[in-house]
XYZ file of C-alpha atoms in Angstrom:
69
model
C 12.720 40.239 64.906
C 13.673 43.860 66.901
C 12.261 46.222 68.557
C 13.396 49.936 68.025
C 13.173 51.402 71.559
C 13.925 54.849 71.105
C 15.287 57.104 67.650
C 17.190 60.509 68.712
C 19.490 63.540 67.260
C 22.099 64.477 69.158
C 23.960 67.646 68.464
C 27.628 66.661 71.155
C 28.010 67.257 74.403
C 29.380 70.552 75.002
C 29.113 69.780 78.857
C 30.598 66.816 80.212
C 32.857 65.078 79.343
C 31.367 61.478 78.790
C 27.722 60.607 78.201
C 27.465 56.633 79.346
C 25.284 54.886 76.035
C 22.522 51.973 77.736
C 23.756 48.701 77.849
C 21.202 46.701 78.089
C 19.963 46.645 73.978
C 22.287 46.902 70.779
C 23.098 50.501 70.321
C 23.345 51.568 66.249
C 25.227 55.168 66.020
C 25.071 56.315 62.059
C 27.547 59.847 62.548
C 26.407 62.289 59.766
C 28.272 65.059 60.316
C 32.211 66.040 61.370
C 33.172 63.265 64.423
C 33.045 61.451 67.143
C 35.060 59.282 69.923
C 32.857 56.396 71.538
C 34.503 54.087 73.757
C 33.854 50.752 74.756
C 35.442 47.312 75.309
C 38.388 49.020 76.753
C 39.515 50.500 73.345
C 37.698 54.260 71.811
C 36.198 53.436 67.789
C 36.326 57.128 66.219
C 33.751 57.814 63.842
C 33.663 59.792 61.032
C 30.729 61.349 58.440
C 28.868 58.315 57.031
C 30.034 55.512 59.349
C 27.890 53.215 61.586
C 29.268 51.730 65.139
C 27.641 48.518 66.157
C 27.864 48.830 69.473
C 26.757 45.097 71.374
C 24.276 44.684 74.466
C 25.588 44.095 77.957
C 29.020 46.454 76.825
C 29.228 49.204 78.437
C 29.779 52.159 76.484
C 30.636 56.465 76.406
C 30.448 59.720 74.014
C 33.920 61.079 74.327
C 33.984 65.182 74.931
C 36.865 66.677 71.588
C 36.205 65.322 68.211
C 32.497 67.804 67.988
C 31.811 68.395 64.767
């Protein structure tokens, strides 16, 4: 069984270079339009429209500014 803690819709990060993503639980990211860059486990993942990214619990991650959409 799993519990959903938060559902949000973001429109990018225009003011900051990086936005940390919580590492205490799994994070599922669905890119609905454009593209976004995420950094986790020392590598960068580029997610495009209609792609999913699952970041495991305990892994520090951040959304990077730049690709936007």
